Amino acid sequence: THGAAAAGVKLNIRMMESEEIEAGGAESKLRGVHGLLVPGGFGIRGVEGKIEAIRHAREKKIPFFGICLGMQCAVIEFARNVCGLAEANSTELEPGTPHPVISLLDAQRGVTDMGGTMRLGAYPCRLTADTRVAGAYGEALIAERHRHRYELNPAYRDSLERRGLVVAGASPDGTLVEVIELRDHPWFVACQYHPEFRSTPIEPHPLFAAFIRAAAGCGRH
């Protein structure tokens, strides 16, 4: 809604349980949408529906915005269907996955209290020049708030990037991937942080505004 105010468009939101997509398929359930947002969450329920919805948005060139778990699902989908890692997953969802593209960092292993493993609060992020994300922010160094445990596994970063996933922002030391986008797509962005924590009606977050502008310029699918 904040993004629509910034873009000067009327917004119709279609809320959907991702389990509906698991049951009925993305093609029919998402017919007519101009954009797809997959927000954060915890646990395995509905995740495969989210992944299928993201695949639909990627293949049909529908503007997509993923937040926290939404970014993790986007990475899983890309690893499975673009990189050919059919069983790619998050170790949160499938501890025995042969391709843990999302996992705990080494420093988090052995910490048993969930609160102790979460990355909470504001962290700096250096944006990659000439990306859609950098264009939306209009600056190179930002700070965004987090509330999550799992991260993109750095062991898979090179193979993901070789197939077209762009790391649009990372921690200043380069170890933590904070935001991704895809080449050859009208607008496909996903971030590990929570932009809604900073967004207000008077000052909409730049990524919400950019997402809605992209959706407003996209024909129905």
Tab-separated table of N, CA and C in Angstrom, residues 1-157:
chain	number	residue	atom	x	y	z
A	1	THR	N	0.819	-1.202	0.000
A	1	THR	CA	0.000	0.000	0.000
A	1	THR	C	0.860	1.261	0.000
A	2	HIS	N	1.947	1.247	0.781
A	2	HIS	CA	2.875	2.381	0.780
A	2	HIS	C	3.471	2.576	-0.619
A	3	GLY	N	3.859	1.481	-1.242
A	3	GLY	CA	4.450	1.560	-2.575
A	3	GLY	C	3.476	2.092	-3.607
A	4	ALA	N	2.207	1.718	-3.485
A	4	ALA	CA	1.194	2.215	-4.415
A	4	ALA	C	1.000	3.716	-4.253
A	5	ALA	N	1.060	4.202	-3.009
A	5	ALA	CA	0.953	5.638	-2.772
A	5	ALA	C	2.109	6.371	-3.440
A	6	ALA	N	3.308	5.808	-3.325
A	6	ALA	CA	4.477	6.438	-3.937
A	6	ALA	C	4.387	6.414	-5.454
A	7	ALA	N	3.818	5.329	-6.004
A	7	ALA	CA	3.729	5.179	-7.458
A	7	ALA	C	2.522	5.886	-8.050
A	8	GLY	N	1.581	6.310	-7.183
A	8	GLY	CA	0.398	6.992	-7.660
A	8	GLY	C	-0.574	6.090	-8.400
A	9	VAL	N	-0.699	4.850	-7.935
A	9	VAL	CA	-1.612	3.908	-8.574
A	9	VAL	C	-2.558	3.312	-7.532
A	10	LYS	N	-3.695	2.827	-7.998
A	10	LYS	CA	-4.626	2.120	-7.127
A	10	LYS	C	-4.213	0.654	-7.058
A	11	LEU	N	-4.195	0.119	-5.867
A	11	LEU	CA	-3.704	-1.241	-5.655
A	11	LEU	C	-4.837	-2.162	-5.216
A	12	ASN	N	-4.948	-3.306	-5.872
A	12	ASN	CA	-5.854	-4.363	-5.451
A	12	ASN	C	-5.005	-5.549	-5.008
A	13	ILE	N	-5.077	-5.883	-3.738
A	13	ILE	CA	-4.262	-6.963	-3.183
A	13	ILE	C	-5.077	-8.246	-3.148
A	14	ARG	N	-4.524	-9.294	-3.706
A	14	ARG	CA	-5.147	-10.611	-3.648
A	14	ARG	C	-4.332	-11.476	-2.687
A	15	MET	N	-4.842	-11.648	-1.469
A	15	MET	CA	-4.152	-12.480	-0.487
A	15	MET	C	-4.394	-13.958	-0.818
A	16	MET	N	-3.333	-14.752	-0.691
A	16	MET	CA	-3.481	-16.158	-1.051
A	16	MET	C	-2.629	-17.049	-0.159
A	17	GLU	N	-3.217	-18.106	0.343
A	17	GLU	CA	-2.460	-19.132	1.053
A	17	GLU	C	-1.644	-19.920	0.035
A	18	SER	N	-0.355	-20.088	0.311
A	18	SER	CA	0.481	-20.803	-0.656
A	18	SER	C	0.085	-22.265	-0.785
A	19	GLU	N	-0.619	-22.801	0.215
A	19	GLU	CA	-1.115	-24.172	0.094
A	19	GLU	C	-2.160	-24.287	-1.020
A	20	GLU	N	-2.842	-23.182	-1.330
A	20	GLU	CA	-3.766	-23.196	-2.470
A	20	GLU	C	-3.010	-23.423	-3.774
A	21	ILE	N	-1.820	-22.874	-3.869
A	21	ILE	CA	-1.010	-23.058	-5.076
A	21	ILE	C	-0.496	-24.489	-5.138
A	22	GLU	N	-0.145	-25.051	-3.991
A	22	GLU	CA	0.268	-26.457	-3.968
A	22	GLU	C	-0.856	-27.352	-4.477
A	23	ALA	N	-2.082	-26.998	-4.146
A	23	ALA	CA	-3.226	-27.832	-4.529
A	23	ALA	C	-3.688	-27.562	-5.956
A	24	GLY	N	-3.689	-26.291	-6.373
A	24	GLY	CA	-4.293	-25.939	-7.659
A	24	GLY	C	-3.344	-25.498	-8.741
A	25	GLY	N	-2.064	-25.306	-8.393
A	25	GLY	CA	-1.084	-24.885	-9.392
A	25	GLY	C	-1.014	-23.375	-9.531
A	26	ALA	N	0.181	-22.878	-9.843
A	26	ALA	CA	0.399	-21.436	-9.932
A	26	ALA	C	-0.291	-20.827	-11.143
A	27	GLU	N	-0.353	-21.550	-12.247
A	27	GLU	CA	-0.892	-20.996	-13.490
A	27	GLU	C	-2.323	-20.503	-13.295
A	28	SER	N	-3.152	-21.308	-12.681
A	28	SER	CA	-4.554	-20.911	-12.502
A	28	SER	C	-4.738	-19.969	-11.325
A	29	LYS	N	-4.028	-20.192	-10.255
A	29	LYS	CA	-4.226	-19.401	-9.049
A	29	LYS	C	-3.698	-17.972	-9.193
A	30	LEU	N	-2.678	-17.784	-10.024
A	30	LEU	CA	-2.065	-16.466	-10.154
A	30	LEU	C	-2.462	-15.759	-11.448
A	31	ARG	N	-3.420	-16.293	-12.153
A	31	ARG	CA	-3.848	-15.671	-13.408
A	31	ARG	C	-4.365	-14.259	-13.151
A	32	GLY	N	-3.897	-13.312	-13.938
A	32	GLY	CA	-4.373	-11.940	-13.851
A	32	GLY	C	-3.571	-11.023	-12.968
A	33	VAL	N	-2.569	-11.531	-12.245
A	33	VAL	CA	-1.808	-10.660	-11.349
A	33	VAL	C	-0.757	-9.873	-12.129
A	34	HIS	N	-0.440	-8.690	-11.619
A	34	HIS	CA	0.613	-7.849	-12.195
A	34	HIS	C	1.935	-7.999	-11.449
A	35	GLY	N	1.884	-8.512	-10.239
A	35	GLY	CA	3.091	-8.669	-9.437
A	35	GLY	C	2.858	-9.689	-8.341
A	36	LEU	N	3.941	-10.225	-7.816
A	36	LEU	CA	3.871	-11.256	-6.779
A	36	LEU	C	4.816	-10.889	-5.646
A	37	LEU	N	4.293	-10.868	-4.420
A	37	LEU	CA	5.123	-10.651	-3.238
A	37	LEU	C	5.030	-11.876	-2.341
A	38	VAL	N	6.174	-12.444	-1.996
A	38	VAL	CA	6.239	-13.562	-1.049
A	38	VAL	C	6.949	-13.052	0.205
A	39	PRO	N	6.217	-12.927	1.328
A	39	PRO	CA	6.790	-12.322	2.526
A	39	PRO	C	7.540	-13.325	3.387
A	40	GLY	N	7.930	-12.865	4.580
A	40	GLY	CA	8.686	-13.716	5.498
A	40	GLY	C	7.807	-14.719	6.215
A	41	GLY	N	8.459	-15.587	6.960
A	41	GLY	CA	7.747	-16.610	7.713
A	41	GLY	C	8.731	-17.631	8.258
A	42	PHE	N	8.202	-18.581	8.987
A	42	PHE	CA	9.013	-19.648	9.562
A	42	PHE	C	8.316	-20.984	9.314
A	43	GLY	N	9.104	-22.041	9.183
A	43	GLY	CA	8.547	-23.375	9.079
A	43	GLY	C	8.261	-23.816	7.659
A	44	ILE	N	7.943	-25.097	7.525
A	44	ILE	CA	7.850	-25.727	6.207
A	44	ILE	C	6.473	-25.590	5.566
A	45	ARG	N	5.457	-25.245	6.345
A	45	ARG	CA	4.102	-25.210	5.804
A	45	ARG	C	3.995	-24.240	4.616
A	46	GLY	N	3.498	-24.738	3.508
A	46	GLY	CA	3.260	-23.907	2.333
A	46	GLY	C	4.483	-23.523	1.528
A	47	VAL	N	5.663	-23.988	1.920
A	47	VAL	CA	6.885	-23.542	1.249
A	47	VAL	C	6.912	-23.978	-0.215
A	48	GLU	N	6.489	-25.201	-0.505
A	48	GLU	CA	6.535	-25.657	-1.896
A	48	GLU	C	5.587	-24.837	-2.781
A	49	GLY	N	4.484	-24.371	-2.212
A	49	GLY	CA	3.608	-23.476	-2.962
A	49	GLY	C	4.271	-22.143	-3.247
A	50	LYS	N	5.021	-21.628	-2.289
A	50	LYS	CA	5.766	-20.386	-2.495
A	50	LYS	C	6.804	-20.569	-3.596
A	51	ILE	N	7.500	-21.690	-3.565
A	51	ILE	CA	8.525	-21.954	-4.567
A	51	ILE	C	7.891	-22.067	-5.959
A	52	GLU	N	6.750	-22.711	-6.045
A	52	GLU	CA	6.069	-22.844	-7.336
A	52	GLU	C	5.579	-21.487	-7.833
A	53	ALA	N	5.071	-20.658	-6.929
A	53	ALA	CA	4.639	-19.310	-7.315
A	53	ALA	C	5.811	-18.485	-7.829
A	54	ILE	N	6.949	-18.606	-7.180
A	54	ILE	CA	8.145	-17.867	-7.605
A	54	ILE	C	8.614	-18.354	-8.969
A	55	ARG	N	8.564	-19.657	-9.187
A	55	ARG	CA	8.934	-20.164	-10.509
A	55	ARG	C	8.022	-19.572	-11.592
A	56	HIS	N	6.745	-19.496	-11.295
A	56	HIS	CA	5.790	-18.925	-12.243
A	56	HIS	C	6.149	-17.470	-12.552
A	57	ALA	N	6.451	-16.694	-11.508
A	57	ALA	CA	6.810	-15.288	-11.706
A	57	ALA	C	8.102	-15.149	-12.489
A	58	ARG	N	9.056	-16.005	-12.223
A	58	ARG	CA	10.330	-15.936	-12.949
A	58	ARG	C	10.149	-16.291	-14.420
A	59	GLU	N	9.443	-17.369	-14.693
A	59	GLU	CA	9.304	-17.829	-16.074
A	59	GLU	C	8.364	-16.939	-16.889
A	60	LYS	N	7.334	-16.392	-16.254
A	60	LYS	CA	6.358	-15.563	-16.961
A	60	LYS	C	6.725	-14.081	-16.940
A	61	LYS	N	7.880	-13.762	-16.360
A	61	LYS	CA	8.380	-12.378	-16.316
A	61	LYS	C	7.439	-11.451	-15.559
A	62	ILE	N	6.830	-11.944	-14.490
A	62	ILE	CA	5.972	-11.140	-13.630
A	62	ILE	C	6.845	-10.499	-12.554
A	63	PRO	N	6.738	-9.191	-12.321
A	63	PRO	CA	7.515	-8.572	-11.246
A	63	PRO	C	7.333	-9.314	-9.924
A	64	PHE	N	8.440	-9.564	-9.263
A	64	PHE	CA	8.451	-10.367	-8.047
A	64	PHE	C	9.266	-9.667	-6.971
A	65	PHE	N	8.762	-9.728	-5.735
A	65	PHE	CA	9.473	-9.196	-4.574
A	65	PHE	C	9.407	-10.232	-3.462
A	66	GLY	N	10.554	-10.697	-2.997
A	66	GLY	CA	10.626	-11.666	-1.912
A	66	GLY	C	11.263	-11.049	-0.687
A	67	ILE	N	10.714	-11.347	0.482
A	67	ILE	CA	11.214	-10.804	1.739
A	67	ILE	C	11.554	-11.942	2.691
A	68	CYS	N	12.777	-11.979	3.182
A	68	CYS	CA	13.258	-12.940	4.178
A	68	CYS	C	13.065	-14.380	3.681
A	69	LEU	N	12.087	-15.124	4.197
A	69	LEU	CA	11.843	-16.469	3.676
A	69	LEU	C	11.508	-16.413	2.186
A	70	GLY	N	10.883	-15.314	1.746
A	70	GLY	CA	10.612	-15.147	0.324
A	70	GLY	C	11.879	-15.123	-0.500
A	71	MET	N	12.952	-14.516	0.021
A	71	MET	CA	14.241	-14.557	-0.673
A	71	MET	C	14.816	-15.968	-0.645
A	72	GLN	N	14.720	-16.625	0.488
A	72	GLN	CA	15.272	-17.973	0.591
A	72	GLN	C	14.567	-18.924	-0.373
A	73	CYS	N	13.239	-18.791	-0.500
A	73	CYS	CA	12.500	-19.615	-1.448
A	73	CYS	C	12.913	-19.296	-2.886
A	74	ALA	N	13.200	-18.026	-3.174
A	74	ALA	CA	13.646	-17.645	-4.513
A	74	ALA	C	14.987	-18.284	-4.843
A	75	VAL	N	15.879	-18.341	-3.868
A	75	VAL	CA	17.180	-18.978	-4.078
A	75	VAL	C	17.008	-20.477	-4.304
A	76	ILE	N	16.141	-21.101	-3.504
A	76	ILE	CA	15.883	-22.540	-3.667
A	76	ILE	C	15.313	-22.816	-5.053
A	77	GLU	N	14.329	-22.027	-5.472
A	77	GLU	CA	13.715	-22.221	-6.790
A	77	GLU	C	14.744	-22.079	-7.892
A	78	PHE	N	15.588	-21.062	-7.812
A	78	PHE	CA	16.604	-20.825	-8.832
A	78	PHE	C	17.611	-21.984	-8.858
A	79	ALA	N	18.019	-22.433	-7.689
A	79	ALA	CA	18.977	-23.544	-7.622
A	79	ALA	C	18.391	-24.816	-8.233
A	80	ARG	N	17.134	-25.082	-7.944
A	80	ARG	CA	16.492	-26.299	-8.469
A	80	ARG	C	16.290	-26.234	-9.979
A	81	ASN	N	15.689	-25.143	-10.446
A	81	ASN	CA	15.157	-25.109	-11.807
A	81	ASN	C	16.044	-24.399	-12.818
A	82	VAL	N	17.035	-23.665	-12.367
A	82	VAL	CA	17.976	-23.025	-13.285
A	82	VAL	C	19.357	-23.676	-13.184
A	83	CYS	N	19.790	-23.948	-11.954
A	83	CYS	CA	21.115	-24.551	-11.762
A	83	CYS	C	21.086	-26.075	-11.828
A	84	GLY	N	19.899	-26.673	-11.859
A	84	GLY	CA	19.799	-28.126	-11.982
A	84	GLY	C	20.038	-28.893	-10.699
A	85	LEU	N	19.976	-28.221	-9.539
A	85	LEU	CA	20.161	-28.891	-8.257
A	85	LEU	C	18.782	-29.291	-7.732
A	86	ALA	N	18.273	-30.406	-8.229
A	86	ALA	CA	16.854	-30.761	-8.058
A	86	ALA	C	16.421	-30.851	-6.606
A	87	GLU	N	17.321	-31.243	-5.715
A	87	GLU	CA	16.947	-31.410	-4.306
A	87	GLU	C	17.440	-30.260	-3.441
A	88	ALA	N	17.763	-29.126	-4.042
A	88	ALA	CA	18.209	-27.970	-3.261
A	88	ALA	C	17.132	-27.558	-2.267
A	89	ASN	N	17.574	-27.115	-1.104
A	89	ASN	CA	16.619	-26.726	-0.072
A	89	ASN	C	17.341	-25.940	1.013
A	90	SER	N	16.590	-25.571	2.029
A	90	SER	CA	17.145	-24.963	3.234
A	90	SER	C	17.279	-26.036	4.301
A	91	THR	N	18.335	-25.965	5.083
A	91	THR	CA	18.479	-26.941	6.160
A	91	THR	C	17.451	-26.719	7.263
A	92	GLU	N	16.802	-25.567	7.289
A	92	GLU	CA	15.684	-25.362	8.205
A	92	GLU	C	14.509	-26.253	7.815
A	93	LEU	N	14.311	-26.412	6.508
A	93	LEU	CA	13.162	-27.143	5.999
A	93	LEU	C	13.464	-28.611	5.760
A	94	GLU	N	14.686	-28.915	5.334
A	94	GLU	CA	15.104	-30.285	5.037
A	94	GLU	C	16.547	-30.453	5.501
A	95	PRO	N	16.753	-30.839	6.773
A	95	PRO	CA	18.116	-30.907	7.314
A	95	PRO	C	19.058	-31.796	6.508
A	96	GLY	N	18.527	-32.805	5.833
A	96	GLY	CA	19.382	-33.723	5.097
A	96	GLY	C	19.555	-33.398	3.626
A	97	THR	N	19.142	-32.214	3.197
A	97	THR	CA	19.234	-31.888	1.780
A	97	THR	C	20.662	-32.002	1.258
A	98	PRO	N	20.852	-32.601	0.066
A	98	PRO	CA	22.207	-32.707	-0.481
A	98	PRO	C	22.746	-31.378	-1.000
A	99	HIS	N	21.856	-30.408	-1.184
A	99	HIS	CA	22.282	-29.087	-1.678
A	99	HIS	C	21.706	-28.007	-0.758
A	100	PRO	N	22.371	-27.742	0.374
A	100	PRO	CA	21.875	-26.759	1.343
A	100	PRO	C	22.198	-25.334	0.899
A	101	VAL	N	21.432	-24.834	-0.062
A	101	VAL	CA	21.713	-23.492	-0.584
A	101	VAL	C	21.364	-22.409	0.433
A	102	ILE	N	20.512	-22.760	1.406
A	102	ILE	CA	20.214	-21.894	2.550
A	102	ILE	C	20.562	-22.677	3.804
A	103	SER	N	21.356	-22.084	4.691
A	103	SER	CA	21.797	-22.834	5.869
A	103	SER	C	22.211	-21.875	6.979
A	104	LEU	N	22.447	-22.442	8.161
A	104	LEU	CA	23.039	-21.668	9.240
A	104	LEU	C	24.500	-21.397	8.915
A	105	LEU	N	25.008	-20.269	9.359
A	105	LEU	CA	26.430	-19.996	9.228
A	105	LEU	C	27.193	-20.812	10.264
A	106	ASP	N	28.481	-21.014	10.019
A	106	ASP	CA	29.295	-21.809	10.937
A	106	ASP	C	29.232	-21.266	12.359
A	107	ALA	N	29.198	-19.943	12.510
A	107	ALA	CA	29.186	-19.341	13.845
A	107	ALA	C	27.898	-19.646	14.599
A	108	GLN	N	26.838	-20.028	13.873
A	108	GLN	CA	25.555	-20.296	14.520
A	108	GLN	C	25.395	-21.753	14.927
A	109	ARG	N	26.201	-22.619	14.352
A	109	ARG	CA	26.046	-24.047	14.642
A	109	ARG	C	26.412	-24.324	16.103
A	110	GLY	N	25.635	-25.172	16.725
A	110	GLY	CA	25.872	-25.506	18.118
A	110	GLY	C	25.138	-24.615	19.090
A	111	VAL	N	24.558	-23.511	18.600
A	111	VAL	CA	23.730	-22.659	19.459
A	111	VAL	C	22.319	-23.233	19.439
A	112	THR	N	21.831	-23.667	20.575
A	112	THR	CA	20.557	-24.386	20.611
A	112	THR	C	19.371	-23.481	20.876
A	113	ASP	N	19.574	-22.341	21.497
A	113	ASP	CA	18.469	-21.432	21.759
A	113	ASP	C	18.159	-20.635	20.508
A	114	MET	N	16.891	-20.697	20.030
A	114	MET	CA	16.556	-20.075	18.753
A	114	MET	C	16.833	-18.582	18.765
A	115	GLY	N	16.508	-17.912	19.874
A	115	GLY	CA	16.754	-16.478	19.935
A	115	GLY	C	18.221	-16.140	19.786
A	116	GLY	N	19.094	-17.019	20.284
A	116	GLY	CA	20.519	-16.765	20.199
A	116	GLY	C	21.080	-16.867	18.803
A	117	THR	N	20.374	-17.561	17.904
A	117	THR	CA	20.889	-17.715	16.546
A	117	THR	C	20.324	-16.680	15.590
A	118	MET	N	19.328	-15.911	16.012
A	118	MET	CA	18.692	-14.980	15.086
A	118	MET	C	19.559	-13.746	14.870
A	119	ARG	N	19.529	-13.253	13.628
A	119	ARG	CA	20.183	-11.983	13.311
A	119	ARG	C	19.114	-10.908	13.425
A	120	LEU	N	19.211	-10.088	14.452
A	120	LEU	CA	18.185	-9.106	14.773
A	120	LEU	C	18.752	-7.691	14.685
A	121	GLY	N	17.904	-6.752	14.299
A	121	GLY	CA	18.299	-5.356	14.297
A	121	GLY	C	18.889	-4.906	12.977
A	122	ALA	N	19.412	-3.694	12.979
A	122	ALA	CA	19.919	-3.077	11.751
A	122	ALA	C	21.354	-3.517	11.456
A	123	TYR	N	21.607	-3.813	10.185
A	123	TYR	CA	22.945	-4.173	9.716
A	123	TYR	C	23.239	-3.397	8.445
A	124	PRO	N	24.505	-3.025	8.238
A	124	PRO	CA	24.855	-2.314	7.003
A	124	PRO	C	24.883	-3.249	5.801
A	125	CYS	N	24.629	-2.693	4.634
A	125	CYS	CA	24.637	-3.457	3.383
A	125	CYS	C	25.215	-2.574	2.296
A	126	ARG	N	26.195	-3.101	1.571
A	126	ARG	CA	26.780	-2.366	0.449
A	126	ARG	C	26.136	-2.866	-0.844
A	127	LEU	N	25.533	-1.957	-1.592
A	127	LEU	CA	24.823	-2.327	-2.810
A	127	LEU	C	25.773	-2.386	-3.999
A	128	THR	N	25.433	-3.266	-4.934
A	128	THR	CA	26.227	-3.438	-6.152
A	128	THR	C	25.811	-2.393	-7.173
A	129	ALA	N	26.793	-1.717	-7.733
A	129	ALA	CA	26.505	-0.654	-8.704
A	129	ALA	C	25.792	-1.219	-9.926
A	130	ASP	N	24.965	-0.386	-10.550
A	130	ASP	CA	24.274	-0.718	-11.798
A	130	ASP	C	23.288	-1.871	-11.640
A	131	THR	N	22.702	-2.014	-10.445
A	131	THR	CA	21.628	-2.986	-10.237
A	131	THR	C	20.325	-2.217	-10.052
A	132	ARG	N	19.209	-2.928	-10.227
A	132	ARG	CA	17.914	-2.299	-9.995
A	132	ARG	C	17.768	-1.856	-8.543
A	133	VAL	N	18.320	-2.643	-7.656
A	133	VAL	CA	18.231	-2.316	-6.234
A	133	VAL	C	18.974	-1.017	-5.933
A	134	ALA	N	20.200	-0.896	-6.433
A	134	ALA	CA	20.960	0.335	-6.213
A	134	ALA	C	20.240	1.531	-6.817
A	135	GLY	N	19.611	1.337	-7.969
A	135	GLY	CA	18.860	2.415	-8.591
A	135	GLY	C	17.670	2.838	-7.755
A	136	ALA	N	17.020	1.861	-7.113
A	136	ALA	CA	15.857	2.185	-6.278
A	136	ALA	C	16.266	2.996	-5.055
A	137	TYR	N	17.374	2.619	-4.429
A	137	TYR	CA	17.823	3.313	-3.230
A	137	TYR	C	18.488	4.655	-3.548
A	138	GLY	N	19.205	4.713	-4.659
A	138	GLY	CA	19.926	5.923	-4.993
A	138	GLY	C	21.146	6.173	-4.128
A	139	GLU	N	21.653	5.138	-3.494
A	139	GLU	CA	22.860	5.253	-2.675
A	139	GLU	C	23.553	3.900	-2.613
A	140	ALA	N	24.813	3.910	-2.189
A	140	ALA	CA	25.623	2.693	-2.237
A	140	ALA	C	25.635	1.925	-0.921
A	141	LEU	N	25.498	2.619	0.211
A	141	LEU	CA	25.562	1.963	1.514
A	141	LEU	C	24.266	2.240	2.266
A	142	ILE	N	23.590	1.176	2.664
A	142	ILE	CA	22.319	1.301	3.364
A	142	ILE	C	22.399	0.534	4.681
A	143	ALA	N	21.383	0.663	5.501
A	143	ALA	CA	21.240	-0.140	6.720
A	143	ALA	C	19.798	-0.603	6.790
A	144	GLU	N	19.603	-1.903	6.999
A	144	GLU	CA	18.260	-2.470	7.047
A	144	GLU	C	18.142	-3.412	8.242
A	145	ARG	N	16.905	-3.579	8.700
A	145	ARG	CA	16.641	-4.370	9.896
A	145	ARG	C	16.327	-5.827	9.547
A	146	HIS	N	16.762	-6.721	10.409
A	146	HIS	CA	16.673	-8.156	10.165
A	146	HIS	C	15.914	-8.862	11.282
A	147	ARG	N	15.397	-10.029	10.924
A	147	ARG	CA	14.801	-10.933	11.915
A	147	ARG	C	14.761	-12.329	11.296
A	148	HIS	N	15.881	-13.008	11.326
A	148	HIS	CA	15.944	-14.327	10.694
A	148	HIS	C	17.125	-15.113	11.243
A	149	ARG	N	17.198	-16.378	10.853
A	149	ARG	CA	18.273	-17.253	11.318
A	149	ARG	C	19.161	-17.737	10.181
A	150	TYR	N	18.549	-18.100	9.055
A	150	TYR	CA	19.286	-18.787	7.995
A	150	TYR	C	19.750	-17.803	6.928
A	151	GLU	N	20.837	-18.167	6.237
A	151	GLU	CA	21.461	-17.288	5.251
A	151	GLU	C	21.698	-18.050	3.943
A	152	LEU	N	21.908	-17.309	2.863
A	152	LEU	CA	22.365	-17.941	1.628
A	152	LEU	C	23.732	-18.554	1.882
A	153	ASN	N	23.877	-19.828	1.557
A	153	ASN	CA	25.116	-20.564	1.809
A	153	ASN	C	26.202	-20.072	0.859
A	154	PRO	N	27.296	-19.479	1.384
A	154	PRO	CA	28.334	-18.938	0.501
A	154	PRO	C	28.992	-19.986	-0.389
A	155	ALA	N	28.891	-21.265	-0.026
A	155	ALA	CA	29.485	-22.314	-0.858
A	155	ALA	C	28.806	-22.419	-2.218
A	156	TYR	N	27.571	-21.921	-2.335
A	156	TYR	CA	26.826	-22.007	-3.596
A	156	TYR	C	26.771	-20.683	-4.349
A	157	ARG	N	27.360	-19.664	-3.791
A	157	ARG	CA	27.211	-18.331	-4.387
A	157	ARG	C	27.748	-18.273	-5.812
